[in-house]
Coordinates of C-alpha atoms and ligand atoms in Angstrom, one line a residue:
X1 CA 92.2 123.0 94.4
X2 CA 93.5 120.1 96.5
X3 CA 96.5 117.9 96.4
X4 CA 97.3 114.6 98.1
X5 CA 100.9 114.7 99.5
X6 CA 100.5 113.0 102.8
X7 CA 97.7 110.7 104.1
X8 CA 96.9 113.3 106.7
X9 CA 95.8 115.8 104.0
X10 CA 92.4 114.1 104.3
X11 CA 90.4 114.0 107.5
X12 CA 89.3 110.7 108.9
X13 CA 85.7 111.6 107.7
X14 CA 87.0 112.3 104.2
X15 CA 88.9 109.0 104.1
X16 CA 85.8 107.2 105.1
X17 CA 83.9 108.9 102.3
X18 CA 86.6 108.1 99.8
X19 CA 86.7 104.4 100.9
X20 CA 82.8 104.3 100.7
X21 CA 83.1 105.7 97.1
X22 CA 85.8 103.1 96.3
X23 CA 83.6 100.3 97.6
X24 CA 80.7 101.5 95.5
X25 CA 83.0 101.6 92.5
X26 CA 84.0 98.0 93.3
X27 CA 80.3 97.0 93.4
X28 CA 79.1 99.0 90.4
X29 CA 82.0 99.6 88.1
X30 CA 79.8 100.2 85.0
X31 CA 78.2 103.2 86.7
X32 CA 81.6 105.0 86.7
X33 CA 82.7 104.1 83.2
X34 CA 82.3 107.7 81.8
X35 CA 82.5 110.0 84.7
X36 CA 85.9 111.3 83.6
X37 CA 85.3 111.4 79.9
X38 CA 87.6 114.0 78.3
X39 CA 89.8 114.2 81.4
X40 CA 93.5 113.4 81.4
X41 CA 96.0 112.2 84.1
X42 CA 99.7 112.7 83.7
X43 CA 101.9 110.1 85.4
X44 CA 105.3 111.6 86.2
X45 CA 107.5 108.8 87.4
X46 CA 111.2 109.6 88.2
X47 CA 111.6 106.2 90.0
X48 CA 110.7 102.7 88.9
X49 CA 107.2 101.4 89.4
X50 CA 104.8 98.7 88.1
X51 CA 101.7 98.8 90.3
X52 CA 101.4 102.4 91.3
X53 CA 101.9 103.9 87.8
X54 CA 99.8 101.3 86.0
X55 CA 97.0 101.4 88.6
X56 CA 96.7 105.2 88.2
X57 CA 96.5 104.7 84.5
X58 CA 94.0 101.8 84.8
X59 CA 92.0 103.9 87.3
X60 CA 91.7 106.9 84.8
X61 CA 91.0 104.6 81.9
X62 CA 88.2 102.8 83.9
X63 CA 86.6 106.3 84.5
X64 CA 86.6 107.0 80.8
X65 CA 89.6 109.4 80.9
X66 CA 93.0 109.2 79.2
X67 CA 96.6 109.0 80.3
X68 CA 99.9 110.5 79.4
X69 CA 103.3 110.6 81.1
X70 CA 106.8 109.2 81.5
X71 CA 108.0 106.1 83.3
X72 CA 111.6 107.2 84.1
X73 CA 113.6 110.3 84.7
X74 CA 115.9 109.3 81.8
X75 CA 113.1 109.7 79.3
X76 CA 112.0 113.1 80.6
X77 CA 113.6 116.5 80.5
X78 CA 114.9 116.0 84.1
X79 CA 117.8 114.3 82.3
X80 CA 118.5 117.7 80.7
X81 CA 118.4 119.4 84.0
X82 CA 114.8 120.7 84.1
X83 CA 113.5 121.4 87.6
X84 CA 110.4 119.8 89.0
X85 CA 108.9 123.3 89.3
X86 CA 109.3 124.0 85.6
X87 CA 108.1 120.5 84.6
X88 CA 104.9 120.8 86.6
X89 CA 104.1 124.2 85.0
X90 CA 104.4 122.5 81.6
X91 CA 102.3 119.5 82.6
X92 CA 99.6 121.8 84.0
X93 CA 99.0 122.8 80.3
X94 CA 98.6 119.2 79.2
X95 CA 96.6 117.4 81.9
X96 CA 93.8 117.8 84.5
X97 CA 95.6 116.0 87.3
X98 CA 98.9 114.3 87.9
X99 CA 100.6 111.6 90.0
X100 CA 104.3 112.1 90.7
X101 CA 106.9 109.6 92.1
X102 CA 110.3 111.0 92.8
X103 CA 113.4 109.8 94.7
X104 CA 113.7 113.1 96.6
X105 CA 111.6 113.6 99.7
X106 CA 109.3 116.6 99.2
X107 CA 109.5 116.8 95.4
X108 CA 105.7 116.3 94.9
X109 CA 105.2 119.0 97.5
X110 CA 107.4 121.4 95.6
X111 CA 105.5 120.5 92.4
X112 CA 102.2 121.3 94.2
X113 CA 103.4 124.9 94.9
X114 CA 103.9 125.5 91.2
X115 CA 101.0 123.5 89.8
X116 CA 97.6 124.6 88.5
X117 CA 96.3 121.0 88.6
X118 CA 96.0 118.6 91.6
X119 CA 99.2 116.8 92.4
X120 CA 99.1 113.3 93.9
X121 CA 102.3 112.0 95.7
X122 CA 102.9 108.6 94.3
X123 CA 105.9 108.0 96.6
X124 CA 108.7 110.5 97.5
X125 CA 112.0 108.9 98.5
X126 CA 111.8 107.2 101.9
X127 CA 109.2 109.6 103.1
X128 CA 105.5 109.0 102.2
X129 CA 103.2 107.0 99.9
X130 CA 99.7 108.1 100.6
X131 CA 97.9 106.3 97.8
X132 CA 99.4 103.0 98.9
X133 CA 98.0 103.8 102.4
X134 CA 94.5 104.4 101.0
X135 CA 94.9 101.0 99.3
X136 CA 96.0 99.4 102.6
X137 CA 93.1 101.0 104.5
X138 CA 90.6 99.8 102.0
X139 CA 92.1 96.3 102.1
X140 CA 92.0 96.2 105.9
X141 CA 88.5 97.7 106.1
X142 CA 87.2 95.2 103.5
X143 CA 88.8 92.1 105.1
X144 CA 88.4 93.0 108.8
X145 CA 85.3 95.1 108.6
X146 CA 86.9 97.9 110.7
X147 CA 89.8 100.3 111.0
X148 CA 89.8 100.4 114.8
X149 CA 90.7 98.0 117.5
X150 CA 93.5 96.2 115.6
X151 CA 96.9 94.9 116.4
X152 CA 99.0 95.7 113.3
X153 CA 102.5 94.2 112.9
X154 CA 104.8 96.0 110.5
X155 CA 107.8 93.9 109.5
X156 CA 111.0 94.4 107.6
X157 CA 112.5 97.7 106.5
X158 CA 110.7 100.2 108.7
X159 CA 113.4 102.8 108.3
X160 CA 113.3 103.4 104.5
X161 CA 109.8 102.0 103.8
X162 CA 107.6 104.9 102.9
X163 CA 104.5 102.8 102.9
X164 CA 105.1 102.0 106.5
X165 CA 105.5 105.7 107.5
X166 CA 102.3 106.6 105.7
X167 CA 100.3 103.7 107.2
X168 CA 101.5 104.5 110.7
X169 CA 100.4 108.1 110.3
X170 CA 97.0 107.1 108.9
X171 CA 96.1 104.3 111.3
X172 CA 97.2 106.4 114.4
X173 CA 94.0 108.4 114.0
X174 CA 91.8 105.5 114.7
X175 CA 91.0 104.2 118.2
X176 CA 92.4 101.0 119.7
X177 CA 95.3 100.6 117.3
X178 CA 98.4 98.8 118.6
X179 CA 101.5 98.5 116.5
X180 CA 104.1 95.8 116.8
X181 CA 107.2 97.1 114.9
X182 CA 109.3 94.1 113.8
X183 CA 112.7 95.0 112.4
X184 CA 116.4 94.6 112.9
X185 CA 117.8 97.5 115.0
X186 CA 119.3 99.2 112.0
X187 CA 116.0 99.3 110.2
X188 CA 113.8 100.7 113.0
X189 CA 111.0 103.2 112.4
X190 CA 112.6 106.7 112.2
X191 CA 112.7 108.6 115.5
X192 CA 110.5 111.5 114.1
X193 CA 107.6 109.0 113.6
X194 CA 108.1 107.5 117.0
X195 CA 108.1 110.9 118.6
X196 CA 105.8 113.0 116.5
X197 CA 103.1 110.4 115.9
X198 CA 103.3 107.4 118.2
X199 CA 104.4 109.1 121.4
X200 CA 102.6 112.4 120.7
X201 CA 99.3 110.6 120.2
X202 CA 99.8 108.1 123.0
X203 CA 99.6 105.1 120.6
X204 CA 100.5 101.7 122.1
X205 CA 103.4 100.2 120.3
X206 CA 106.4 97.9 120.9
X207 CA 109.6 97.4 118.9
X208 CA 110.7 93.8 118.6
X209 CA 113.1 91.8 116.4
X210 CA 111.5 88.4 116.5
X211 CA 108.7 87.7 114.0
X212 CA 107.7 84.3 115.4
X213 CA 107.0 85.7 118.8
X214 CA 104.8 88.5 117.4
X215 CA 102.7 86.3 115.1
X216 CA 100.0 85.0 117.5
X217 CA 98.9 88.5 118.6
X218 CA 98.5 90.1 115.2
X219 CA 95.3 91.0 113.3
X220 CA 97.3 92.3 110.3
X221 CA 100.9 91.5 109.3
X222 CA 102.3 94.1 106.9
X223 CA 105.4 92.7 105.3
X224 CA 107.9 95.0 103.5
X225 CA 110.8 94.7 101.2
X226 CA 114.3 95.8 102.3
X227 CA 114.7 99.0 100.2
X228 CA 117.9 98.3 98.5
X229 CA 117.9 101.6 96.5
X230 CA 118.0 103.6 99.7
X231 CA 121.0 101.9 101.3
X232 CA 124.4 103.6 101.4
X233 CA 126.3 100.5 100.8
X234 CA 125.6 97.1 99.2
X235 CA 127.2 95.1 102.1
X236 CA 124.6 96.4 104.6
X237 CA 121.9 95.5 102.1
X238 CA 123.2 92.0 101.6
X239 CA 123.5 91.5 105.4
X240 CA 119.9 92.5 106.0
X241 CA 118.0 91.5 102.9
X242 CA 116.8 88.2 104.1
X243 CA 116.3 89.2 107.7
X244 CA 112.6 88.1 107.6
X245 CA 111.1 85.4 105.5
X246 CA 107.5 84.6 106.0
X247 CA 106.9 80.9 105.2
X248 CA 104.2 78.3 105.9
X249 CA 105.7 77.4 109.3
X250 CA 105.5 81.0 110.5
X251 CA 101.9 81.2 109.2
X252 CA 101.0 78.3 111.5
X253 CA 101.7 80.6 114.5
X254 CA 99.2 83.2 113.3
X255 CA 95.5 83.4 114.0
X256 CA 93.0 82.1 111.4
X257 CA 91.6 85.6 110.9
X258 CA 94.9 87.4 110.5
X259 CA 95.7 88.8 107.1
X260 CA 99.1 89.3 105.4
X261 CA 99.5 92.5 103.4
X262 CA 102.5 93.7 101.4
X263 CA 102.7 96.8 99.1
X264 CA 104.7 94.7 96.6
X265 CA 107.1 94.2 94.9
X266 CA 108.1 91.1 96.9
X267 CA 111.6 89.9 96.9
X268 CA 112.3 87.1 99.4
X269 CA 110.4 88.3 102.4
X270 CA 107.3 86.2 101.7
X271 CA 107.9 82.7 100.4
X272 CA 105.7 81.8 97.4
X273 CA 104.3 78.8 99.4
X274 CA 102.3 81.4 101.4
X275 CA 100.5 82.7 98.3
X276 CA 97.8 80.0 98.5
X277 CA 97.0 80.6 102.1
X278 CA 93.6 82.2 102.4
X279 CA 95.1 84.8 104.7
X280 CA 97.5 86.0 102.0
X281 CA 95.8 89.3 100.9
X282 CA 98.6 91.0 98.9
X283 CA 97.3 90.3 95.4
X284 CA 93.7 91.3 96.5
X285 CA 95.3 94.5 97.8
X286 CA 96.5 95.4 94.3
X287 CA 92.9 95.3 93.0
X288 CA 91.7 97.5 95.8
X289 CA 94.5 100.0 94.7
X290 CA 92.7 100.6 91.5
X291 CA 89.3 101.3 93.2
X292 CA 90.8 103.8 95.7
X293 CA 92.7 105.6 92.9
X294 CA 89.5 105.8 90.9
X295 CA 87.8 107.3 94.0
X296 CA 90.7 109.7 94.6
X297 CA 90.8 111.0 91.0
X298 CA 87.1 111.7 91.2
X299 CA 87.4 113.4 94.6
X300 CA 90.3 115.7 93.5
X301 CA 88.7 116.5 90.2
X302 CA 85.4 117.2 92.1
X303 CA 83.5 114.8 89.8
X304 CA 79.9 114.2 91.0
X305 CA 79.1 110.7 92.0
X306 CA 76.6 109.3 89.4
X307 CA 73.3 108.1 90.8
Ligands
NCD1 C1 106.2 100.4 97.4 C2 107.0 101.7 97.1 O1 107.2 102.1 96.0 O2 107.3 102.3 98.1 N1 105.7 99.9 96.2 C3 104.4 100.2 95.8 O3 104.2 101.4 95.4 N2 103.5 99.3 95.8 C4 107.0 99.4 98.2 C5 108.3 99.0 97.7 O4 108.8 99.5 96.7 O5 108.9 98.2 98.4

């Protein structure tokens, strides 16, 4: 039995296969409408979510399966003091697969050790968010036609943003990737990612503060929200929350074939005036998230691809 806790749990070849499956699902959704008949996914969300939880549920419903779960820790037995280890033993009796989001780094990994069903990490604290990364990879591959030879700008809260950490890990396995890491000094990418991934693999990167200067060289701009819930004090959040605002004027500095991605939710970091720009891909990205989660559920449940 396999879990997905970190994007590196799948090899590059397995990710390619998964994205191919997701693209086939996009092209022929009717073919997949019953492949998970009788199967159930449990969504165990101890932290707020709109897209991730509902896209897992939509994915399973699109495959003919059913869904159960909870959307907040308050409405689960966690509020009575139940451990993740006990909860997952119980959920293993109810469902065939589960997706877990938790504020504590490593909680889905702990769950996987006590689970008899596949566990998908749907975001653990400021650590990893592998299914957002699969979504991002599918978006980039669909829009640019490739996952190599790209200059990728990551902008905003690179310290607490788990989507950023997972995306750097995943993209670092492709050739010709350059990162431009755009953040205030306080919100830089954590040292362990710089050391263990970027430096260890000899990936080209630079850390800068100025978004305008970076714009012209980017193939992809990945904007992120300042992660208010992970700050120790509100004053720091207020000081940094509007550190980057992507607007029409900044978009004029970018190439015509650059695309803007954002895992969403957006707060102020992308002005709504950018939404109609053909290079704004963040709502398309949400749709890709359903296809990759359909492909992931099929892969972890070892469901045969229909002919
Ligand atoms: C992200 C997350 O939860 O990390 N959202 C998402 O899953 N699409 C990004 C964020 O909350 O800023």
